[in-house]
């Protein structure tokens, strides 16, 4: 059966289901109302480029219907039908596309504690050109059954069967695939506990390639909230997958994973937060990896943070990892502590000054493979800020400096120096708003290791942003933005420099009632961007860049149920231009029978 014949059969079956009751209406019986909506549309597109011109014509049809049987609480049904027929023409080839899709859903006792839903979906796509044809057909059907008891225990069962056929007449191949998906879930709340279990079974088979995949995925979730400031949640997952294909060694994977998280914030005057996590992964069986069975890893981590006051805070964390495999077992630990202090704000006239410091220590415990590593970090920073002309021209200035030093037990050291400068300005009135931002960042670091030696790196970033929004009238507005960014990155170790200069600008004009005509809208967007890369390495200079321009004008008119849309675009990237014109017309409909 051809694609056109199957499409007509699908439409006839749906039409008989919806319009069939009209043919058998008894004189003394009133049929349920049938709601219908959708649209008829036509699309035309023209794309002009330096290579060739492409014209596209597409006709579209969309139909949505819904009703009930006898009474709404007994059974409801609804469906969607989409039909699309298109043709594309260029100097090289001519192609046609046909797409038909539809779905029908029936819900039995939708307002009860045990609603049943049955559905069927069908989609067919065919593309023909001078080289051949490509047909893609997909069919799916299934059901969903739910039940909620008086004790608020919820059960759900879902069955989905899908089949796909791909006929590629260009390459002379045909592919058949079928999958079955069954899932079952339970959700239960007992006191302060919340439990949820779901099990999925999936089977896929490809008749062409001989590939068969079976997968079982079971997940159990739990949540416990014994107090207002304490909660615990987690999940346990079991996965079992098998893969078989003719002429190849079958593979399988079976694993178990357990995760549990605990969060506790005691109700004390001091702000204390405690959290912990436990994760266990075990590979039960693996036929594709030699010695894969029995591999396991357990991770236990925890942390606590304590805020003594508004300025001083302490935190500590620890992590333990235990691994076991066929090669042996290992155990490692890691931990760290950190103290942070933020000073109060000092006023020197109209200037505001603040400083901060942090001290942290981290260590990796010894294991069978490593000897352990310890690091101590010290951070010190301060900032100054001021607001100039707060009444008429508010301009905010902020200058900050951060210094960091990191020392490791492996004779490695890192020093960092970071400077930042930012200027912010904003102004807002009844009909317009403006804002501007200028920021400069300079980061320099020196790293020293026993293996690589000394490396000096620097990074500079300068950014300028500007935006404006203006209400021209009650129906029109204008907005625009511009940005310029300069990045410079250098490394003395590799003797390489990289500079990036980028800029962009956006302008948008919108009029919701152009020419004082209700329903006639116009929108114009202009976007320009440019990026330049300049790199140097070993006295070799490389320069490249990208420039682009995008201009779109769109006009839309809606009169009752009729919608017209005209869009013109101009796109240019590195001197290569593409022009396109799109026109779309749609006639919407909305009707109810037997109302």
Coordinates of C-alpha atoms in Angstrom, one line a residue:
X1 CA 0.0 0.0 0.0
X2 CA 1.4 3.4 -1.0
X3 CA 1.9 6.3 1.4
X4 CA -1.0 8.3 -0.2
X5 CA -3.4 5.3 0.2
X6 CA -2.4 4.8 3.9
X7 CA -2.9 8.6 4.5
X8 CA -6.3 8.5 3.0
X9 CA -7.2 5.4 5.0
X10 CA -6.1 7.1 8.2
X11 CA -8.2 10.2 7.5
X12 CA -11.2 8.1 6.6
X13 CA -11.0 6.1 9.8
X14 CA -10.8 9.2 12.0
X15 CA -13.6 10.9 10.1
X16 CA -15.8 7.9 10.5
X17 CA -15.1 7.9 14.2
X18 CA -16.0 11.5 14.7
X19 CA -18.7 12.0 12.0
X20 CA -20.1 8.5 12.1
X21 CA -22.5 9.2 15.0
X22 CA -24.2 11.9 12.7
X23 CA -25.2 9.1 10.3
X24 CA -26.8 7.0 13.0
X25 CA -28.4 9.7 15.0
X26 CA -31.8 8.7 16.3
X27 CA -34.7 11.2 16.3
X28 CA -35.2 10.9 20.0
X29 CA -31.5 10.8 21.0
X30 CA -29.2 13.8 21.4
X31 CA -25.6 13.1 20.5
X32 CA -22.7 14.5 22.6
X33 CA -21.1 17.7 21.2
X34 CA -18.0 17.2 19.1
X35 CA -15.5 20.1 19.2
X36 CA -13.4 20.7 16.1
X37 CA -10.6 23.1 15.5
X38 CA -7.6 23.4 13.2
X39 CA -6.4 25.3 10.2
X40 CA -5.7 25.2 6.4
X41 CA -2.5 26.8 5.4
X42 CA -0.1 27.5 2.6
X43 CA 3.6 28.4 2.8
X44 CA 5.9 29.8 0.2
X45 CA 9.6 30.3 0.6
X46 CA 12.4 31.6 -1.6
X47 CA 16.1 31.4 -0.7
X48 CA 18.6 33.2 -2.8
X49 CA 22.3 32.5 -2.4
X50 CA 25.5 32.6 -4.5
X51 CA 25.1 28.9 -5.4
X52 CA 21.5 28.6 -6.4
X53 CA 17.9 29.7 -5.7
X54 CA 15.5 27.4 -3.9
X55 CA 11.7 27.7 -4.0
X56 CA 9.4 25.9 -1.6
X57 CA 5.6 25.4 -1.8
X58 CA 3.9 23.7 1.1
X59 CA 0.2 23.0 1.8
X60 CA -0.8 22.2 5.4
X61 CA -3.9 20.9 7.1
X62 CA -4.4 20.5 10.9
X63 CA -7.5 19.0 12.6
X64 CA -8.2 18.6 16.3
X65 CA -11.3 17.0 17.6
X66 CA -12.6 15.9 21.0
X67 CA -15.9 14.6 22.5
X68 CA -17.2 12.1 25.0
X69 CA -19.3 9.0 24.9
X70 CA -22.7 9.2 26.7
X71 CA -21.4 11.3 29.6
X72 CA -18.0 13.1 30.2
X73 CA -17.3 10.9 33.3
X74 CA -17.7 7.7 31.3
X75 CA -15.3 8.1 28.4
X76 CA -13.7 10.9 26.5
X77 CA -11.8 10.8 23.2
X78 CA -9.7 13.3 21.3
X79 CA -7.3 13.2 18.3
X80 CA -5.1 15.2 16.0
X81 CA -4.6 14.9 12.3
X82 CA -1.7 16.7 10.4
X83 CA -1.2 16.5 6.6
X84 CA 1.6 18.4 4.8
X85 CA 2.4 18.3 1.1
X86 CA 5.4 20.3 -0.1
X87 CA 7.7 20.8 -3.2
X88 CA 11.2 22.3 -3.4
X89 CA 12.7 23.3 -6.7
X90 CA 16.3 24.4 -7.5
X91 CA 18.6 24.4 -10.5
X92 CA 20.1 21.0 -9.4
X93 CA 17.0 19.0 -8.4
X94 CA 13.4 18.9 -7.7
X95 CA 11.9 17.2 -4.6
X96 CA 8.5 16.6 -3.1
X97 CA 7.7 15.8 0.6
X98 CA 4.5 14.3 2.0
X99 CA 3.9 14.0 5.7
X100 CA 0.8 12.6 7.4
X101 CA 0.5 12.0 11.1
X102 CA -2.3 11.4 13.5
X103 CA -3.1 10.2 17.0
X104 CA -6.3 9.0 18.7
X105 CA -6.7 8.8 22.5
X106 CA -9.5 7.3 24.5
X107 CA -9.9 7.9 28.2
X108 CA -12.3 5.6 30.1
X109 CA -13.6 6.8 33.5
X110 CA -11.3 9.9 33.5
X111 CA -12.6 11.3 36.7
X112 CA -12.4 8.1 38.8
X113 CA -9.7 6.5 40.9
X114 CA -8.8 4.0 38.1
X115 CA -8.7 5.9 34.8
X116 CA -7.7 4.0 31.7
X117 CA -6.1 5.6 28.6
X118 CA -5.7 3.9 25.3
X119 CA -3.8 5.6 22.5
X120 CA -2.6 4.9 18.9
X121 CA -0.2 7.1 16.9
X122 CA 0.7 7.0 13.2
X123 CA 3.2 9.0 11.2
X124 CA 4.4 8.7 7.6
X125 CA 6.9 10.8 5.8
X126 CA 8.0 10.4 2.2
X127 CA 10.5 12.4 0.2
X128 CA 11.0 12.0 -3.5
X129 CA 13.7 13.7 -5.7
X130 CA 15.7 13.0 -8.8
X131 CA 17.9 10.5 -7.0
X132 CA 15.1 8.3 -5.5
X133 CA 12.8 8.2 -2.5
X134 CA 13.0 7.9 1.2
X135 CA 10.0 6.6 3.2
X136 CA 9.9 6.7 7.0
X137 CA 6.8 5.2 8.7
X138 CA 6.2 4.9 12.5
X139 CA 3.3 3.3 14.3
X140 CA 2.8 3.2 18.1
X141 CA 0.0 2.1 20.3
X142 CA -0.3 1.4 24.0
X143 CA -2.3 2.0 27.2
X144 CA -1.9 3.5 30.6
X145 CA -3.8 2.3 33.7
X146 CA -3.7 4.3 37.0
X147 CA -5.2 3.6 40.3
X148 CA -5.3 5.6 43.5
X149 CA -6.6 4.0 46.7
X150 CA -8.2 5.6 49.6
X151 CA -4.9 5.5 51.5
X152 CA -3.4 7.7 48.8
X153 CA -1.3 4.9 47.3
X154 CA -0.9 5.4 43.6
X155 CA -0.3 2.7 41.0
X156 CA 0.5 3.2 37.3
X157 CA 1.0 0.7 34.5
X158 CA 2.1 1.7 31.0
X159 CA 2.5 -0.3 27.8
X160 CA 3.9 1.1 24.6
X161 CA 4.6 -0.8 21.4
X162 CA 6.2 1.0 18.5
X163 CA 7.3 -0.1 15.0
X164 CA 9.4 1.9 12.5
X165 CA 10.1 1.1 8.8
X166 CA 12.6 3.1 6.8
X167 CA 12.8 2.5 3.1
X168 CA 15.8 4.3 1.5
X169 CA 15.5 3.8 -2.2
X170 CA 18.4 6.0 -2.9
X171 CA 20.9 3.7 -1.2
X172 CA 18.8 0.6 -1.8
X173 CA 18.3 -0.4 1.9
X174 CA 15.3 -1.1 4.0
X175 CA 15.3 -1.1 7.8
X176 CA 12.6 -2.6 10.2
X177 CA 12.6 -1.9 13.9
X178 CA 10.2 -2.8 16.7
X179 CA 10.3 -1.9 20.4
X180 CA 8.3 -2.8 23.5
X181 CA 8.3 -0.7 26.6
X182 CA 6.5 -1.8 29.8
X183 CA 6.7 0.2 33.0
X184 CA 5.0 -0.2 36.4
X185 CA 5.2 2.2 39.3
X186 CA 4.0 2.7 42.9
X187 CA 3.9 5.9 44.9
X188 CA 3.1 5.8 48.6
X189 CA 3.2 8.3 51.5
X190 CA 3.5 7.0 55.1
X191 CA 3.6 9.7 57.7
X192 CA 6.8 11.7 57.0
X193 CA 8.0 9.2 54.4
X194 CA 7.4 9.3 50.7
X195 CA 8.2 6.2 48.6
X196 CA 8.2 5.8 44.9
X197 CA 9.1 2.7 42.8
X198 CA 9.2 2.3 39.1
X199 CA 10.3 -0.6 36.9
X200 CA 10.8 -0.3 33.1
X201 CA 11.3 -3.1 30.6
X202 CA 12.4 -2.3 27.1
X203 CA 13.0 -4.6 24.1
X204 CA 14.2 -3.4 20.7
X205 CA 14.7 -5.6 17.6
X206 CA 16.0 -4.6 14.2
X207 CA 15.2 -7.2 11.5
X208 CA 17.6 -5.7 9.0
X209 CA 20.7 -5.6 11.1
X210 CA 19.8 -8.5 13.5
X211 CA 20.4 -6.3 16.5
X212 CA 18.4 -7.1 19.7
X213 CA 18.5 -5.0 22.9
X214 CA 16.9 -5.9 26.2
X215 CA 17.0 -3.5 29.1
X216 CA 15.5 -3.5 32.6
X217 CA 15.7 -0.3 34.7
X218 CA 14.3 -0.3 38.2
X219 CA 14.5 2.7 40.5
X220 CA 13.3 3.2 44.0
X221 CA 13.1 6.7 45.5
X222 CA 12.6 7.7 49.1
X223 CA 12.2 10.9 51.0
X224 CA 12.0 11.5 54.7
X225 CA 11.4 14.9 56.5
X226 CA 11.3 14.2 60.3
X227 CA 11.6 17.9 61.2
X228 CA 11.4 21.3 59.7
X229 CA 15.1 21.8 59.4
X230 CA 16.1 18.2 58.5
X231 CA 15.5 16.2 55.4
X232 CA 16.8 13.0 53.8
X233 CA 16.3 11.7 50.3
X234 CA 17.9 9.2 48.0
X235 CA 17.3 6.6 45.3
X236 CA 18.4 3.0 44.5
X237 CA 18.8 2.0 40.8
X238 CA 19.2 -1.5 39.3
X239 CA 20.0 -1.8 35.6
X240 CA 20.3 -4.9 33.5
X241 CA 21.0 -4.6 29.8
X242 CA 21.8 -7.2 27.1
X243 CA 22.9 -6.6 23.5
X244 CA 22.9 -9.3 20.8
X245 CA 23.7 -9.1 17.1
X246 CA 24.3 -11.8 14.6
X247 CA 28.0 -12.4 14.0
X248 CA 29.1 -10.5 17.1
X249 CA 29.9 -11.5 20.7
X250 CA 26.9 -10.7 23.0
X251 CA 27.4 -8.2 25.7
X252 CA 25.6 -7.6 29.0
X253 CA 25.8 -5.2 31.9
X254 CA 24.2 -5.5 35.3
X255 CA 24.8 -3.0 38.0
X256 CA 23.4 -1.7 41.3
X257 CA 23.7 1.9 42.5
X258 CA 22.6 3.4 45.9
X259 CA 22.5 7.1 46.7
X260 CA 21.5 8.8 49.9
X261 CA 21.6 12.5 50.9
X262 CA 21.1 14.1 54.3
X263 CA 20.6 17.8 55.0
X264 CA 20.3 19.3 58.5
X265 CA 20.1 22.8 59.6
X266 CA 19.7 23.0 63.4
X267 CA 17.4 25.6 64.8
X268 CA 20.1 27.5 66.7
X269 CA 21.0 31.2 66.9
X270 CA 24.1 30.5 64.8
X271 CA 23.6 29.5 61.2
X272 CA 24.9 25.9 61.0
X273 CA 24.3 23.6 58.0
X274 CA 25.3 19.9 57.9
X275 CA 25.1 17.7 54.8
X276 CA 26.3 14.2 53.9
X277 CA 26.1 11.9 50.9
X278 CA 26.6 8.1 50.5
X279 CA 27.0 6.5 47.1
X280 CA 27.6 2.9 46.3
X281 CA 28.0 1.4 42.8
X282 CA 28.5 -2.3 42.2
X283 CA 29.0 -4.1 38.9
X284 CA 27.2 -7.4 39.3
X285 CA 28.0 -8.9 35.9
X286 CA 29.6 -7.8 32.7
X287 CA 30.2 -10.2 29.9
X288 CA 31.9 -7.7 27.6
X289 CA 34.8 -6.8 30.1
X290 CA 37.2 -9.4 31.4
X291 CA 37.0 -9.4 35.2
X292 CA 34.2 -6.9 35.2
X293 CA 32.0 -8.7 37.7
X294 CA 32.4 -7.7 41.3
X295 CA 33.8 -4.2 40.8
X296 CA 32.4 -1.9 43.4
X297 CA 33.0 1.6 44.6
X298 CA 31.7 3.3 47.8
X299 CA 31.9 7.0 48.5
X300 CA 31.0 8.7 51.7
X301 CA 31.2 12.5 52.0
X302 CA 30.1 15.0 54.5
X303 CA 30.5 18.7 55.3
X304 CA 29.5 21.3 57.9
X305 CA 29.4 25.1 57.7
X306 CA 29.1 27.4 60.7
X307 CA 28.5 31.1 60.5
X308 CA 29.6 32.7 63.8
X309 CA 28.4 36.1 62.9
X310 CA 27.8 38.3 59.9
X311 CA 31.5 38.4 59.0
X312 CA 33.2 35.2 60.1
X313 CA 32.3 31.7 58.8
X314 CA 33.9 28.3 59.1
X315 CA 33.4 25.2 57.0
X316 CA 34.9 21.6 56.9
X317 CA 34.4 18.7 54.6
X318 CA 35.7 15.1 54.2
X319 CA 35.4 12.4 51.6
X320 CA 36.2 8.7 51.7
X321 CA 36.5 6.4 48.7
X322 CA 36.7 2.6 48.8
X323 CA 37.2 0.6 45.6
X324 CA 37.4 -3.1 44.9
X325 CA 38.1 -4.9 41.7
X326 CA 39.7 -8.1 40.4
X327 CA 43.1 -6.4 40.6
X328 CA 42.7 -5.6 44.3
X329 CA 41.2 -3.0 46.7
X330 CA 42.1 0.5 47.6
X331 CA 41.0 3.2 50.1
X332 CA 41.6 6.9 50.0
X333 CA 40.4 9.9 52.0
X334 CA 40.3 13.7 51.4
X335 CA 39.4 16.5 53.7
X336 CA 39.6 20.2 54.0
X337 CA 38.9 23.2 56.2
X338 CA 38.2 26.9 55.4
X339 CA 37.8 30.1 57.3
X340 CA 36.4 33.3 55.7
X341 CA 36.2 36.8 57.1
X342 CA 34.6 39.9 55.6
X343 CA 35.2 43.2 57.3
X344 CA 32.6 45.9 57.9
X345 CA 32.3 48.8 55.5
X346 CA 34.5 51.8 56.3
X347 CA 33.5 55.2 55.1
X348 CA 36.1 57.7 54.0
X349 CA 34.1 60.6 52.9
X350 CA 31.9 59.4 50.1
X351 CA 34.1 56.3 49.5
X352 CA 33.2 52.9 50.8
X353 CA 36.1 50.4 51.7
X354 CA 35.9 46.7 52.6
X355 CA 38.4 43.9 52.9
X356 CA 38.2 40.1 53.1
X357 CA 40.4 37.2 53.8
X358 CA 40.2 33.4 53.6
X359 CA 42.4 30.5 54.7
X360 CA 41.9 26.9 53.6
X361 CA 43.7 23.7 54.0
X362 CA 43.1 20.5 52.0
X363 CA 44.7 17.1 52.2
X364 CA 44.4 13.7 50.4
X365 CA 45.0 10.8 52.6
X366 CA 47.4 8.0 51.8
X367 CA 46.2 5.0 49.8
X368 CA 47.8 1.9 48.2
X369 CA 48.7 3.9 45.1
X370 CA 49.4 7.5 46.3
X371 CA 51.4 9.0 49.2
X372 CA 48.9 11.8 49.8
X373 CA 49.0 15.5 48.9
X374 CA 48.5 18.6 51.1
X375 CA 47.7 22.1 50.0
X376 CA 47.4 25.4 52.0
X377 CA 45.7 28.4 50.3
X378 CA 45.6 32.0 51.5
X379 CA 43.4 34.7 50.0
X380 CA 43.4 38.4 50.8
X381 CA 41.4 41.0 49.0
X382 CA 39.9 44.5 49.4
X383 CA 37.7 46.8 47.4
X384 CA 36.7 50.5 47.2
X385 CA 33.5 51.9 45.7
X386 CA 31.8 55.2 45.2
X387 CA 28.7 56.6 43.6
X388 CA 29.2 59.9 41.6
X389 CA 26.4 62.3 40.8
X390 CA 23.7 60.3 42.5
X391 CA 20.9 62.7 41.7
X392 CA 21.2 63.6 38.0
X393 CA 23.8 61.2 36.6
X394 CA 24.3 58.1 38.9
X395 CA 27.7 56.6 38.1
X396 CA 28.9 53.7 40.3
X397 CA 32.6 52.9 40.5
X398 CA 34.1 49.8 42.1
X399 CA 37.8 48.8 42.2
X400 CA 38.9 45.5 43.8
X401 CA 42.2 43.6 44.3
X402 CA 42.6 39.9 45.2
X403 CA 45.8 38.1 46.1
X404 CA 46.1 34.3 46.5
X405 CA 49.0 32.0 47.4
X406 CA 48.8 28.2 47.2
X407 CA 51.5 25.9 48.6
X408 CA 51.6 22.1 48.1
X409 CA 53.5 19.4 49.8
X410 CA 54.8 18.3 46.4
X411 CA 56.9 21.5 46.2
X412 CA 54.4 23.2 43.9
X413 CA 53.4 26.8 44.4
X414 CA 51.0 29.2 42.8
X415 CA 50.7 33.0 43.2
X416 CA 47.8 34.9 41.7
X417 CA 47.0 38.6 41.5
X418 CA 43.6 39.8 40.3
X419 CA 42.5 43.4 39.6
X420 CA 39.0 44.4 38.6
X421 CA 37.5 47.8 37.7
X422 CA 33.8 48.4 36.9
X423 CA 31.8 51.4 36.0
X424 CA 27.9 51.2 36.0
X425 CA 25.5 53.8 34.8
X426 CA 21.7 53.6 34.5
X427 CA 18.9 56.0 34.0
X428 CA 15.1 55.4 33.7
X429 CA 12.3 57.7 32.9
X430 CA 8.6 57.2 32.1
X431 CA 9.1 56.4 28.4
X432 CA 12.7 55.2 28.1
X433 CA 15.5 53.5 30.1
X434 CA 19.3 53.4 29.4
X435 CA 22.2 51.6 31.0
X436 CA 25.9 51.3 30.4
X437 CA 28.6 49.1 31.9
X438 CA 32.4 49.2 31.5
X439 CA 34.6 46.6 33.2
X440 CA 38.3 45.7 33.1
X441 CA 39.9 42.6 34.6
X442 CA 43.6 41.7 34.9
X443 CA 44.6 38.3 36.2
X444 CA 48.3 37.3 36.5
X445 CA 49.6 34.0 37.9
X446 CA 52.9 32.3 38.5
X447 CA 52.9 28.5 38.8
X448 CA 56.0 26.4 39.8
X449 CA 56.3 22.6 39.8
X450 CA 59.2 20.2 40.1
X451 CA 58.4 18.6 36.7
X452 CA 57.3 21.5 34.4
X453 CA 59.3 24.3 36.0
X454 CA 58.0 27.8 36.2
X455 CA 55.1 29.1 34.1
X456 CA 53.8 32.7 34.0
X457 CA 50.4 33.4 32.6
X458 CA 48.3 36.5 32.2
X459 CA 44.8 37.2 31.2
X460 CA 43.1 40.6 30.5
X461 CA 39.5 41.3 29.7
X462 CA 37.8 44.6 28.9
X463 CA 34.0 44.8 28.2
X464 CA 31.8 47.7 27.3
X465 CA 28.0 47.2 27.2
X466 CA 25.2 49.7 26.3
X467 CA 21.4 49.2 26.1
X468 CA 18.4 51.4 25.5
X469 CA 14.6 50.9 25.5
X470 CA 12.2 53.5 24.3
X471 CA 8.4 53.6 24.1
X472 CA 7.7 55.7 21.0
X473 CA 3.9 55.5 21.4
X474 CA 1.3 53.3 22.9
X475 CA 1.7 50.7 20.1
X476 CA 5.3 51.0 19.1
X477 CA 8.7 50.7 20.9
X478 CA 12.4 50.6 20.0
X479 CA 15.2 48.8 21.7
X480 CA 18.9 48.5 21.1
X481 CA 22.1 47.2 22.6
X482 CA 25.8 47.2 21.7
X483 CA 28.8 45.5 23.2
X484 CA 32.6 45.5 22.6
X485 CA 34.9 43.0 24.2
X486 CA 38.7 42.6 24.1
X487 CA 40.5 39.5 25.5
X488 CA 44.2 39.0 25.7
X489 CA 45.8 35.8 27.0
X490 CA 49.6 35.1 27.1
X491 CA 51.8 32.3 28.5
X492 CA 55.5 32.6 28.9
X493 CA 55.9 28.8 29.2
X494 CA 54.6 28.2 25.7
X495 CA 55.7 31.6 24.4
X496 CA 52.2 32.1 22.9
X497 CA 49.8 35.1 22.9
X498 CA 46.1 35.2 21.8
X499 CA 44.0 38.3 21.3
X500 CA 40.3 38.3 20.6
X501 CA 38.3 41.4 19.7
X502 CA 34.6 41.0 19.4
X503 CA 31.7 43.4 19.0
X504 CA 27.9 43.2 18.4
X505 CA 25.0 45.5 17.9
X506 CA 21.2 44.8 18.0
X507 CA 18.4 47.1 17.0
X508 CA 14.7 46.1 17.2
X509 CA 11.6 48.1 16.2
X510 CA 8.0 46.8 17.0
X511 CA 4.7 48.3 16.0
X512 CA 1.6 46.3 17.1
X513 CA -0.9 48.5 15.1
X514 CA 0.9 49.8 12.0
X515 CA -0.9 52.3 9.8
X516 CA -3.6 52.5 12.6
X517 CA -4.9 49.1 11.3
X518 CA -6.0 46.7 14.1
X519 CA -4.4 43.3 13.7
X520 CA -1.5 44.5 11.5
X521 CA 1.9 44.1 13.2
X522 CA 5.4 44.9 12.0
X523 CA 8.7 43.9 13.5
X524 CA 12.2 44.7 12.3
X525 CA 15.4 43.3 13.8
X526 CA 18.9 44.3 12.7
X527 CA 21.9 42.4 14.2
X528 CA 25.6 42.9 13.4
X529 CA 28.6 41.0 14.9
X530 CA 32.3 40.7 14.4
X531 CA 35.0 38.6 15.9
X532 CA 38.8 38.8 15.2
X533 CA 41.4 36.3 16.4
X534 CA 45.1 37.2 16.5
X535 CA 47.5 34.5 17.8
X536 CA 51.2 34.3 17.9
X537 CA 53.4 31.3 18.8
X538 CA 57.1 30.8 18.2
X539 CA 57.3 34.1 16.2
X540 CA 54.4 32.9 13.9
X541 CA 51.5 35.3 13.6
X542 CA 48.0 34.0 12.7
X543 CA 45.0 36.3 12.1
X544 CA 41.4 35.2 11.3
X545 CA 37.9 36.6 11.9
X546 CA 34.2 36.3 11.3
X547 CA 31.8 39.1 10.4
X548 CA 28.0 38.7 10.1
X549 CA 24.9 40.7 9.4
X550 CA 21.3 39.7 9.9
X551 CA 18.3 41.8 9.0
X552 CA 14.7 40.5 9.3
X553 CA 11.5 42.3 8.6
X554 CA 8.2 40.6 9.5
X555 CA 4.6 41.7 8.9
X556 CA 1.7 39.8 10.3
X557 CA -2.0 40.5 9.7
X558 CA -4.9 38.8 11.4
X559 CA -8.5 39.3 10.4
X560 CA -10.9 37.1 12.3
X561 CA -9.8 33.5 11.6
X562 CA -7.5 34.4 8.8
X563 CA -3.8 35.0 9.4
X564 CA -1.2 36.3 6.9
X565 CA 2.5 36.3 7.6
X566 CA 5.3 37.8 5.4
X567 CA 8.9 37.7 6.4
X568 CA 12.0 38.9 4.5
X569 CA 15.6 38.1 5.7
X570 CA 19.0 39.2 4.7
X571 CA 22.0 37.2 6.0
X572 CA 25.6 37.8 5.3
X573 CA 28.5 35.9 6.8
X574 CA 32.1 36.8 5.7
X575 CA 30.8 38.4 2.6
X576 CA 28.5 35.4 1.6
X577 CA 25.0 36.6 1.4
X578 CA 21.7 34.7 1.6
X579 CA 18.3 36.3 1.0
X580 CA 15.0 34.7 1.8
X581 CA 11.3 35.6 1.5
X582 CA 8.7 33.6 3.4
X583 CA 4.9 33.9 3.0
X584 CA 2.4 32.0 5.1
X585 CA -1.4 32.1 5.1
X586 CA -3.7 30.2 7.5
X587 CA -7.4 29.9 7.8
X588 CA -8.4 28.7 11.3
X589 CA -11.7 27.0 12.0
X590 CA -13.4 26.2 15.3
X591 CA -16.8 24.5 15.3
X592 CA -18.9 22.3 17.6
X593 CA -21.5 19.8 16.3
X594 CA -24.6 18.7 18.2
X595 CA -24.2 21.5 20.7

